[in-house]
Tab-separated table of C-alpha atoms in Angstrom:
chain	number	residue	atom	x	y	z
A	18	MET	CA	-0.581	-24.175	-59.422
A	19	ILE	CA	1.950	-22.118	-57.438
A	20	ALA	CA	-0.794	-20.849	-55.140
A	21	GLU	CA	-2.027	-24.386	-54.538
A	22	MET	CA	1.450	-25.602	-53.596
A	23	LEU	CA	1.943	-22.585	-51.336
A	24	ILE	CA	-1.356	-23.333	-49.561
A	25	VAL	CA	-0.385	-26.983	-49.035
A	26	LEU	CA	3.061	-25.976	-47.734
A	27	VAL	CA	1.616	-23.478	-45.244
A	28	LEU	CA	-1.014	-25.983	-44.070
A	29	VAL	CA	1.644	-28.674	-43.510
A	30	ILE	CA	3.880	-26.286	-41.531
A	31	GLY	CA	0.942	-25.191	-39.391
A	32	THR	CA	-0.189	-28.751	-38.685
A	33	ILE	CA	3.342	-29.833	-37.724
A	34	PHE	CA	3.742	-26.977	-35.247
A	35	ASN	CA	0.279	-27.606	-33.751
A	36	ALA	CA	1.214	-31.279	-33.301
A	37	LEU	CA	4.524	-30.310	-31.629
A	38	GLY	CA	2.641	-28.015	-29.257
A	39	VAL	CA	0.246	-30.756	-28.166
A	40	ILE	CA	3.076	-33.314	-27.831
A	41	GLY	CA	4.946	-30.818	-25.665
A	42	LEU	CA	1.812	-30.336	-23.553
A	43	LEU	CA	1.824	-34.085	-22.900
A	44	ARG	CA	5.597	-34.601	-22.458
A	45	PHE	CA	7.001	-31.663	-20.481
A	46	PRO	CA	7.452	-32.092	-16.706
A	47	ASP	CA	5.814	-29.008	-15.131
A	48	ILE	CA	3.263	-26.314	-15.942
A	49	TYR	CA	5.665	-23.538	-16.967
A	50	THR	CA	7.498	-25.662	-19.525
A	51	ARG	CA	4.149	-26.987	-20.810
A	52	MET	CA	3.081	-23.398	-21.288
A	53	HIS	CA	6.157	-22.797	-23.471
A	54	ALA	CA	4.972	-25.549	-25.802
A	55	THR	CA	1.298	-24.564	-25.956
A	56	THR	CA	1.672	-20.783	-26.177
A	57	LYS	CA	4.401	-20.564	-28.787
A	58	ALA	CA	3.826	-23.640	-30.912
A	59	THR	CA	0.016	-23.631	-31.099
A	60	THR	CA	-0.132	-19.875	-31.739
A	61	PHE	CA	2.427	-20.162	-34.532
A	62	GLY	CA	0.725	-23.236	-36.024
A	63	SER	CA	-2.727	-21.648	-35.953
A	64	ILE	CA	-1.330	-18.485	-37.558
A	65	PHE	CA	0.031	-20.616	-40.393
A	66	THR	CA	-3.159	-22.649	-40.970
A	67	SER	CA	-5.123	-19.370	-41.043
A	68	LEU	CA	-2.516	-17.872	-43.381
A	69	ALA	CA	-3.506	-20.609	-45.846
A	70	VAL	CA	-7.043	-19.177	-45.817
A	71	VAL	CA	-5.667	-15.655	-46.398
A	72	ILE	CA	-3.577	-16.845	-49.367
A	73	TYR	CA	-6.592	-18.735	-50.738
A	74	GLY	CA	-8.795	-15.624	-50.378
A	75	PHE	CA	-6.401	-13.264	-52.183
A	76	TRP	CA	-5.704	-15.852	-54.875
A	77	ARG	CA	-9.416	-16.379	-55.654
A	78	LEU	CA	-9.979	-12.599	-55.499
A	79	PHE	CA	-7.243	-12.199	-58.100
A	80	VAL	CA	-8.704	-14.929	-60.345
A	81	THR	CA	-12.470	-14.306	-60.043
A	82	ALA	CA	-12.679	-10.640	-58.817
A	83	ASP	CA	-15.519	-11.702	-56.514
A	84	SER	CA	-15.677	-9.455	-53.427
A	85	GLN	CA	-16.676	-12.280	-51.058
A	86	PHE	CA	-13.065	-13.508	-51.181
A	87	LEU	CA	-11.836	-10.078	-50.057
A	88	THR	CA	-14.173	-10.388	-47.054
A	89	LEU	CA	-12.830	-13.894	-46.395
A	90	ALA	CA	-9.188	-12.744	-46.422
A	91	ILE	CA	-9.777	-9.653	-44.249
A	92	HIS	CA	-11.780	-11.592	-41.665
A	93	ALA	CA	-9.068	-14.274	-41.541
A	94	ILE	CA	-6.399	-11.587	-40.929
A	95	ILE	CA	-8.461	-10.121	-38.072
A	96	ALA	CA	-8.929	-13.628	-36.628
A	97	ILE	CA	-5.127	-14.138	-36.746
A	98	PHE	CA	-4.520	-10.929	-34.766
A	99	ALA	CA	-7.242	-11.774	-32.225
A	100	LEU	CA	-5.719	-15.249	-31.757
A	101	ALA	CA	-2.118	-14.060	-31.289
A	102	PHE	CA	-2.873	-11.288	-28.792
A	103	THR	CA	-5.384	-13.230	-26.689
A	104	ASN	CA	-3.081	-16.271	-26.473
A	105	ALA	CA	-0.106	-14.250	-25.256
A	106	VAL	CA	-2.089	-12.350	-22.613
A	107	SER	CA	-4.013	-15.372	-21.319
A	108	SER	CA	-0.848	-17.479	-20.964
A	109	HIS	CA	0.724	-14.663	-18.936
A	110	ALA	CA	-2.403	-14.573	-16.725
A	111	ILE	CA	-2.309	-18.337	-16.127
A	112	ALA	CA	1.429	-18.296	-15.305
A	113	ARG	CA	0.951	-15.472	-12.785
A	114	ALA	CA	-2.031	-17.210	-11.181
A	115	ALA	CA	-0.152	-20.527	-10.969
A	116	HIS	CA	2.791	-18.886	-9.204
A	117	ARG	CA	0.426	-17.102	-6.805
A	118	MET	CA	-1.383	-20.383	-6.126
A	119	GLY	CA	1.903	-21.916	-5.004
A	120	VAL	CA	2.856	-24.068	-7.989
A	121	ARG	CA	6.663	-23.968	-8.162
A	122	PRO	CA	8.733	-24.889	-11.222
A	123	ILE	CA	9.886	-28.365	-10.194
A	124	PRO	CA	13.038	-28.895	-12.263
A	125	ALA	CA	14.474	-25.381	-11.895
A	126	VAL	CA	17.992	-24.015	-11.472
A	127	CYS	CA	16.842	-20.710	-9.961
A	128	ASP	CA	13.626	-18.948	-8.904
A	129	ARG	CA	14.137	-15.196	-8.435
A	130	LEU	CA	10.383	-14.544	-8.024
A	131	GLU	CA	10.274	-16.930	-5.048
A	132	GLU	CA	13.009	-14.874	-3.312
A	133	PHE	CA	11.250	-11.605	-4.113
A	134	LYS	CA	7.677	-12.592	-3.220
A	135	PRO	CA	7.641	-15.701	-0.973
B	26	MET	CA	-15.114	15.188	-25.922
B	27	ILE	CA	-11.744	14.131	-27.372
B	28	PRO	CA	-11.910	10.582	-25.851
B	29	PHE	CA	-15.411	10.181	-27.344
B	30	LEU	CA	-14.210	11.211	-30.810
B	31	ILE	CA	-11.173	8.911	-30.671
B	32	THR	CA	-13.197	5.906	-29.483
B	33	THR	CA	-15.936	6.486	-32.076
B	34	GLY	CA	-13.386	6.868	-34.853
B	35	SER	CA	-11.528	3.671	-33.905
B	36	VAL	CA	-14.753	1.637	-33.704
B	37	LEU	CA	-15.960	3.046	-37.062
B	38	VAL	CA	-12.661	2.171	-38.772
B	39	PHE	CA	-12.820	-1.360	-37.348
B	40	TYR	CA	-16.448	-1.774	-38.500
B	41	LEU	CA	-15.580	-0.559	-42.000
B	42	ILE	CA	-12.639	-3.003	-42.207
B	43	LEU	CA	-14.920	-5.872	-41.170
B	44	THR	CA	-17.583	-5.017	-43.766
B	45	ALA	CA	-15.298	-4.092	-46.682
B	46	GLY	CA	-16.515	-5.389	-50.048
B	47	SER	CA	-20.251	-5.174	-49.315
B	48	GLY	CA	-21.341	-2.583	-51.914
B	49	THR	CA	-20.570	0.129	-54.434
B	50	ILE	CA	-19.849	3.381	-52.465
B	51	GLY	CA	-16.112	2.861	-52.341
B	52	LEU	CA	-16.175	-0.689	-51.016
B	53	TRP	CA	-19.277	-0.329	-48.835
B	54	SER	CA	-23.059	-0.291	-49.262
B	55	LEU	CA	-25.172	2.593	-47.890
B	56	SER	CA	-26.899	0.487	-45.233
B	57	GLU	CA	-23.537	-0.724	-43.854
B	58	LEU	CA	-22.242	2.874	-43.639
B	59	VAL	CA	-25.343	4.066	-41.745
B	60	ALA	CA	-25.304	1.048	-39.418
B	61	GLY	CA	-21.570	1.558	-38.795
B	62	VAL	CA	-21.971	5.219	-37.828
B	63	CYS	CA	-24.905	4.455	-35.489
B	64	ALA	CA	-23.136	1.518	-33.814
B	65	SER	CA	-19.858	3.403	-33.371
B	66	VAL	CA	-21.575	6.458	-31.832
B	67	VAL	CA	-23.357	4.192	-29.316
B	68	ALA	CA	-20.120	2.309	-28.547
B	69	GLY	CA	-18.207	5.591	-28.173
B	70	LEU	CA	-20.778	6.960	-25.722
B	71	LEU	CA	-20.678	3.787	-23.637
B	72	THR	CA	-16.897	3.193	-23.535
B	73	LYS	CA	-15.291	6.652	-23.858
B	74	SER	CA	-13.857	6.478	-20.335
B	75	PHE	CA	-11.915	3.221	-20.920
B	76	LEU	CA	-9.729	3.728	-23.991
B	77	CYS	CA	-7.852	6.954	-23.137
B	78	HIS	CA	-8.450	7.592	-19.459
B	79	LYS	CA	-4.940	9.003	-18.924
B	80	GLY	CA	-5.306	11.939	-21.316
B	81	ASP	CA	-2.325	10.773	-23.343
B	82	TYR	CA	-2.781	10.903	-27.114
B	83	ARG	CA	0.687	10.149	-28.476
B	84	MET	CA	-0.429	6.868	-30.122
B	85	LEU	CA	-2.494	8.970	-32.588
B	86	ASN	CA	0.787	9.889	-34.292
B	87	PRO	CA	0.698	8.036	-37.660
B	88	VAL	CA	4.474	7.446	-37.591
B	89	ARG	CA	4.073	5.359	-34.433
B	90	LEU	CA	1.229	3.320	-35.979
B	91	VAL	CA	3.231	2.595	-39.153
B	92	LEU	CA	6.226	1.617	-36.984
B	93	ALA	CA	4.005	-0.730	-34.960
B	94	VAL	CA	2.849	-2.531	-38.126
B	95	CYS	CA	6.465	-2.773	-39.383
B	96	TYR	CA	7.500	-4.125	-35.966
B	97	VAL	CA	4.877	-6.908	-36.020
B	98	ILE	CA	5.579	-8.174	-39.535
B	99	GLY	CA	9.361	-7.596	-39.450
B	100	PRO	CA	11.637	-8.283	-36.440
B	101	PHE	CA	8.864	-9.700	-34.246
B	102	PHE	CA	7.863	-12.375	-36.774
B	103	LEU	CA	11.544	-13.269	-37.294
B	104	GLU	CA	12.083	-13.797	-33.549
B	105	MET	CA	8.837	-15.780	-33.357
B	106	THR	CA	9.972	-18.183	-36.092
B	107	LYS	CA	13.282	-18.731	-34.283
B	108	ALA	CA	11.404	-19.306	-31.008
B	109	ASN	CA	9.236	-21.986	-32.584
B	110	LEU	CA	12.178	-23.837	-34.084
B	111	ASP	CA	13.782	-23.703	-30.627
B	112	VAL	CA	10.639	-25.089	-28.939
B	113	ALA	CA	10.372	-27.822	-31.600
B	114	TYR	CA	13.984	-28.843	-30.870
B	115	ARG	CA	13.328	-28.984	-27.125
B	116	VAL	CA	10.048	-30.896	-27.461
B	117	ILE	CA	11.826	-33.598	-29.442
B	118	THR	CA	15.056	-33.832	-27.416
B	119	MET	CA	13.738	-32.805	-23.918
B	120	ARG	CA	17.034	-30.944	-23.333
B	121	ILE	CA	15.763	-28.291	-20.872
B	122	ARG	CA	17.261	-26.327	-17.970
B	123	PRO	CA	14.369	-24.186	-16.675
B	124	GLY	CA	14.421	-21.368	-14.161
B	125	ILE	CA	12.791	-18.031	-13.304
B	126	ILE	CA	15.067	-15.026	-13.879
B	127	ARG	CA	14.702	-11.294	-13.253
B	128	VAL	CA	14.900	-8.804	-16.111
B	129	GLN	CA	15.262	-5.037	-15.753
B	130	SER	CA	13.804	-2.717	-18.349
B	131	ASP	CA	14.038	0.984	-19.120
B	132	LEU	CA	10.482	1.151	-20.458
B	133	LYS	CA	8.168	3.211	-18.265
B	134	SER	CA	4.773	3.538	-19.961
B	135	ASP	CA	2.002	0.936	-19.558
B	136	LEU	CA	1.797	0.287	-23.297
B	137	GLY	CA	5.568	-0.203	-23.517
B	138	ILE	CA	5.606	-2.751	-20.678
B	139	PHE	CA	2.576	-4.504	-22.223
B	140	MET	CA	4.258	-4.812	-25.616
B	141	LEU	CA	7.543	-5.975	-24.061
B	142	ALA	CA	5.783	-8.636	-21.936
B	143	ASN	CA	3.828	-9.945	-24.947
B	144	SER	CA	6.934	-9.956	-27.134
B	145	ILE	CA	8.831	-11.886	-24.465
B	146	THR	CA	6.017	-14.442	-24.172
B	147	LEU	CA	6.027	-15.181	-27.913
B	148	THR	CA	9.825	-15.106	-28.458
B	149	PRO	CA	12.717	-17.489	-27.691
B	150	GLY	CA	12.409	-19.698	-24.635
B	151	THR	CA	10.783	-17.193	-22.287
B	152	ILE	CA	7.390	-16.545	-20.668
B	153	THR	CA	6.526	-13.521	-18.520
B	154	VAL	CA	5.343	-14.755	-15.112
B	155	ASP	CA	4.984	-11.573	-13.064
B	156	ILE	CA	5.654	-7.828	-13.226
B	157	ASP	CA	6.786	-5.600	-10.366
B	158	GLU	CA	4.480	-2.588	-10.686
B	159	GLU	CA	6.840	-0.049	-9.042
B	160	THR	CA	10.257	-0.814	-10.498
B	161	HIS	CA	8.990	-2.329	-13.810
B	162	ASP	CA	11.080	-5.480	-13.308
B	163	LEU	CA	9.828	-8.527	-15.178
B	164	TYR	CA	10.074	-12.057	-13.780
B	165	ILE	CA	10.547	-14.444	-16.650
B	166	HIS	CA	10.465	-18.226	-16.893
B	167	ASN	CA	13.342	-19.224	-19.157
B	168	ILE	CA	13.315	-22.762	-20.561
B	169	ASN	CA	17.101	-22.902	-20.984
B	170	VAL	CA	19.126	-20.867	-18.466
B	171	GLY	CA	22.740	-20.683	-19.648
B	172	GLU	CA	25.557	-22.274	-17.656
B	173	GLY	CA	26.487	-19.956	-14.769
B	174	ASP	CA	23.605	-17.563	-15.454
B	175	GLU	CA	21.551	-18.806	-12.482
B	176	VAL	CA	23.704	-16.794	-10.021
B	177	ARG	CA	23.268	-13.469	-11.842
B	178	PRO	CA	20.784	-11.277	-9.936
B	179	ALA	CA	19.319	-9.469	-12.954
B	180	PHE	CA	19.446	-9.311	-16.736
B	181	ARG	CA	18.998	-6.406	-19.159
B	182	ASP	CA	15.990	-6.660	-21.488
B	183	HIS	CA	17.922	-6.695	-24.784
B	184	GLU	CA	19.999	-9.720	-23.726
B	185	LEU	CA	16.942	-11.965	-24.256
B	186	PHE	CA	16.739	-11.319	-28.005
B	187	SER	CA	19.452	-12.423	-30.380
B	188	LEU	CA	18.285	-11.443	-33.886
B	189	ALA	CA	16.942	-7.907	-33.416
B	190	ASN	CA	16.894	-5.333	-30.620
B	191	LEU	CA	13.151	-5.479	-29.853
B	192	PRO	CA	13.222	-3.198	-26.740
B	193	ALA	CA	14.692	-0.382	-28.882
B	194	TRP	CA	11.834	-0.818	-31.390
B	195	ILE	CA	9.247	-0.761	-28.585
B	196	ARG	CA	10.832	2.390	-27.130
B	197	ARG	CA	10.521	4.097	-30.497
B	198	ILE	CA	6.859	3.033	-30.807
B	199	ALA	CA	5.459	3.527	-27.322
B	200	GLU	CA	7.614	5.950	-25.337
C	17	MET	CA	-22.381	-19.361	-57.543
C	18	THR	CA	-20.280	-22.443	-57.112
C	19	ASP	CA	-16.536	-22.251	-57.313
C	20	PRO	CA	-14.819	-25.529	-58.289
C	21	TRP	CA	-11.794	-24.672	-56.105
C	22	LEU	CA	-13.941	-24.799	-52.990
C	23	ALA	CA	-13.832	-28.593	-53.314
C	24	LEU	CA	-10.039	-28.722	-53.002
C	25	PRO	CA	-9.195	-31.974	-51.210
C	26	PHE	CA	-6.859	-30.694	-48.498
C	27	TRP	CA	-9.074	-28.792	-46.048
C	28	TYR	CA	-10.846	-31.811	-44.499
C	29	PRO	CA	-7.677	-33.815	-43.595
C	30	VAL	CA	-6.139	-30.800	-41.853
C	31	VAL	CA	-9.349	-30.241	-39.859
C	32	ALA	CA	-9.372	-33.946	-38.929
C	33	VAL	CA	-5.748	-33.747	-37.687
C	34	LEU	CA	-6.467	-30.581	-35.685
C	35	LEU	CA	-9.501	-32.144	-34.000
C	36	PHE	CA	-7.477	-35.292	-33.209
C	37	LEU	CA	-4.866	-33.038	-31.559
C	38	ALA	CA	-7.642	-31.386	-29.543
C	39	LEU	CA	-8.648	-34.878	-28.398
C	40	LEU	CA	-5.024	-35.535	-27.326
C	41	ALA	CA	-4.997	-32.261	-25.372
C	42	THR	CA	-7.996	-33.466	-23.353
C	43	VAL	CA	-5.695	-36.220	-21.991
C	44	ARG	CA	-3.773	-33.480	-20.190
C	45	LEU	CA	-7.143	-32.007	-19.154
C	46	ALA	CA	-7.991	-35.312	-17.428
C	47	LEU	CA	-4.505	-36.002	-15.981
C	48	GLY	CA	-3.309	-32.504	-15.045
C	49	PRO	CA	-2.083	-32.475	-11.454
C	50	THR	CA	-2.967	-28.825	-10.787
C	51	PRO	CA	-5.926	-26.645	-11.875
C	52	ALA	CA	-3.506	-24.419	-13.818
C	53	ASP	CA	-2.513	-27.398	-16.011
C	54	ARG	CA	-6.176	-27.944	-16.825
C	55	ALA	CA	-6.598	-24.257	-17.696
C	56	VAL	CA	-3.651	-24.531	-20.117
C	57	ALA	CA	-5.207	-27.629	-21.705
C	58	VAL	CA	-8.566	-25.873	-22.159
C	59	ASP	CA	-6.771	-22.914	-23.751
C	60	THR	CA	-5.038	-25.262	-26.203
C	61	VAL	CA	-8.332	-26.934	-27.145
C	62	ASN	CA	-9.881	-23.501	-27.740
C	63	THR	CA	-7.025	-22.454	-30.037
C	64	LEU	CA	-7.291	-25.661	-32.071
C	65	VAL	CA	-11.084	-25.307	-32.413
C	66	ILE	CA	-10.666	-21.703	-33.645
C	67	ALA	CA	-8.118	-22.822	-36.267
C	68	SER	CA	-10.501	-25.592	-37.400
C	69	LEU	CA	-13.413	-23.128	-37.664
C	70	ILE	CA	-11.381	-20.839	-39.935
C	71	LEU	CA	-10.531	-23.767	-42.248
C	72	LEU	CA	-14.125	-25.075	-42.240
C	73	SER	CA	-15.435	-21.686	-43.348
C	74	VAL	CA	-13.544	-22.151	-46.629
C	75	GLN	CA	-14.703	-25.741	-46.997
C	76	PHE	CA	-18.379	-24.929	-46.489
C	77	ASN	CA	-18.207	-21.518	-48.199
C	78	GLU	CA	-19.829	-19.901	-45.138
C	79	MET	CA	-18.365	-16.489	-44.220
C	80	ILE	CA	-20.155	-16.555	-40.856
C	81	PHE	CA	-17.810	-19.276	-39.524
C	82	ILE	CA	-14.885	-16.832	-39.391
C	83	ASP	CA	-16.985	-14.276	-37.488
C	84	VAL	CA	-17.903	-17.055	-35.066
C	85	ALA	CA	-14.182	-17.853	-34.728
C	86	ILE	CA	-13.316	-14.218	-33.863
C	87	VAL	CA	-16.055	-14.031	-31.221
C	88	TYR	CA	-15.013	-17.466	-29.894
C	89	ALA	CA	-11.416	-16.229	-29.528
C	90	ILE	CA	-12.482	-13.162	-27.542
C	91	LEU	CA	-14.917	-15.117	-25.337
C	92	SER	CA	-12.346	-17.830	-24.579
C	93	PHE	CA	-9.854	-15.060	-23.713
C	94	VAL	CA	-12.282	-13.559	-21.183
C	95	SER	CA	-13.116	-16.954	-19.681
C	96	THR	CA	-9.411	-17.830	-19.365
C	97	LEU	CA	-8.751	-14.530	-17.593
C	98	PHE	CA	-11.554	-15.308	-15.129
C	99	ILE	CA	-10.246	-18.834	-14.512
C	100	ALA	CA	-6.769	-17.356	-13.906
C	101	LYS	CA	-8.160	-14.780	-11.456
C	102	TYR	CA	-10.079	-17.540	-9.676
C	103	ILE	CA	-7.212	-20.018	-9.260
C	104	GLY	CA	-4.856	-17.174	-8.288
C	105	GLY	CA	-7.240	-16.236	-5.462
C	106	GLU	CA	-7.736	-12.644	-6.635
C	107	LEU	CA	-11.522	-12.636	-6.981
C	108	SER	CA	-12.940	-10.663	-4.051
C	109	GLY	CA	-16.302	-11.436	-2.503
């Protein structure tokens, strides 16, 4: 019963943060602020929805002692790490490319990179 | 020879983690063990010049690996939770004051800069936009520049984090 | 062997919400004023699809879905890096 409630809680948190990420993608004014929403919120939300699978796997392993649930949990953990690292690096790549392409942050109080590399 | 052994060992460990729970020798079946050794030897032969091309083996130190795991599940996850609450607040209220600032860092090694840039991207209000290769300065898009901070020419790296001193952790792991 | 807990009722609604969010992200894909905005939208859709695949693997009791999700994450990472190189004008030749 406790494990079930924990899984539901983690799934709800993950879904809320994913929704906030997509709403931020639609609402924010320029690409850099949009990237704040998508990178942080969707990575965090996806980590939490996958964490539900990890909790489920260890819980069923504990109850049934069936090794397929160990495989499920370990593969979900590896998927979480792959997701977090690839999201961080690819958002950095897109931000760098956008600044090189000439997209400037439109509401901005300062732009030190513009002064350094015009 | 040493790069080949390190690459083969890493690939074999990763293969064994992926196939854990398949049989009775420990956690693995005989066919998975044989297939893992064959695949990792082939992968080591093909990619031995990519993983450690600088001849620098300090990340083999188990203390550093344990510290890296502690770093990810401890202070880093704490900062990440705070960052997401911050982003949630700004998505709902649209109270933003964006700008690109310059951050100076003491970290010198490639791995240290890589970890610092990734940590900055996933922690409060900041995204790494570009890195100066010579001086190791990072150019960071901050979603909420403080009042009066837009005239400061440069920041120190530990000023970006409020809950834990992440650059000190990274220095202990990677330098 | 069938496990009665595999039929827990809360995996499908979460997958439905995630796929609806992916549909919303394609609005930014259609609107986006610059190519970089579209790349960000595609990255978001990829992340949401990976999260859905991981949940569906529990629902269908198919371990292979998670392996597909890992490979999908790595392939989408490589494709995003190439898109970034392309729109940044760093691809030579």
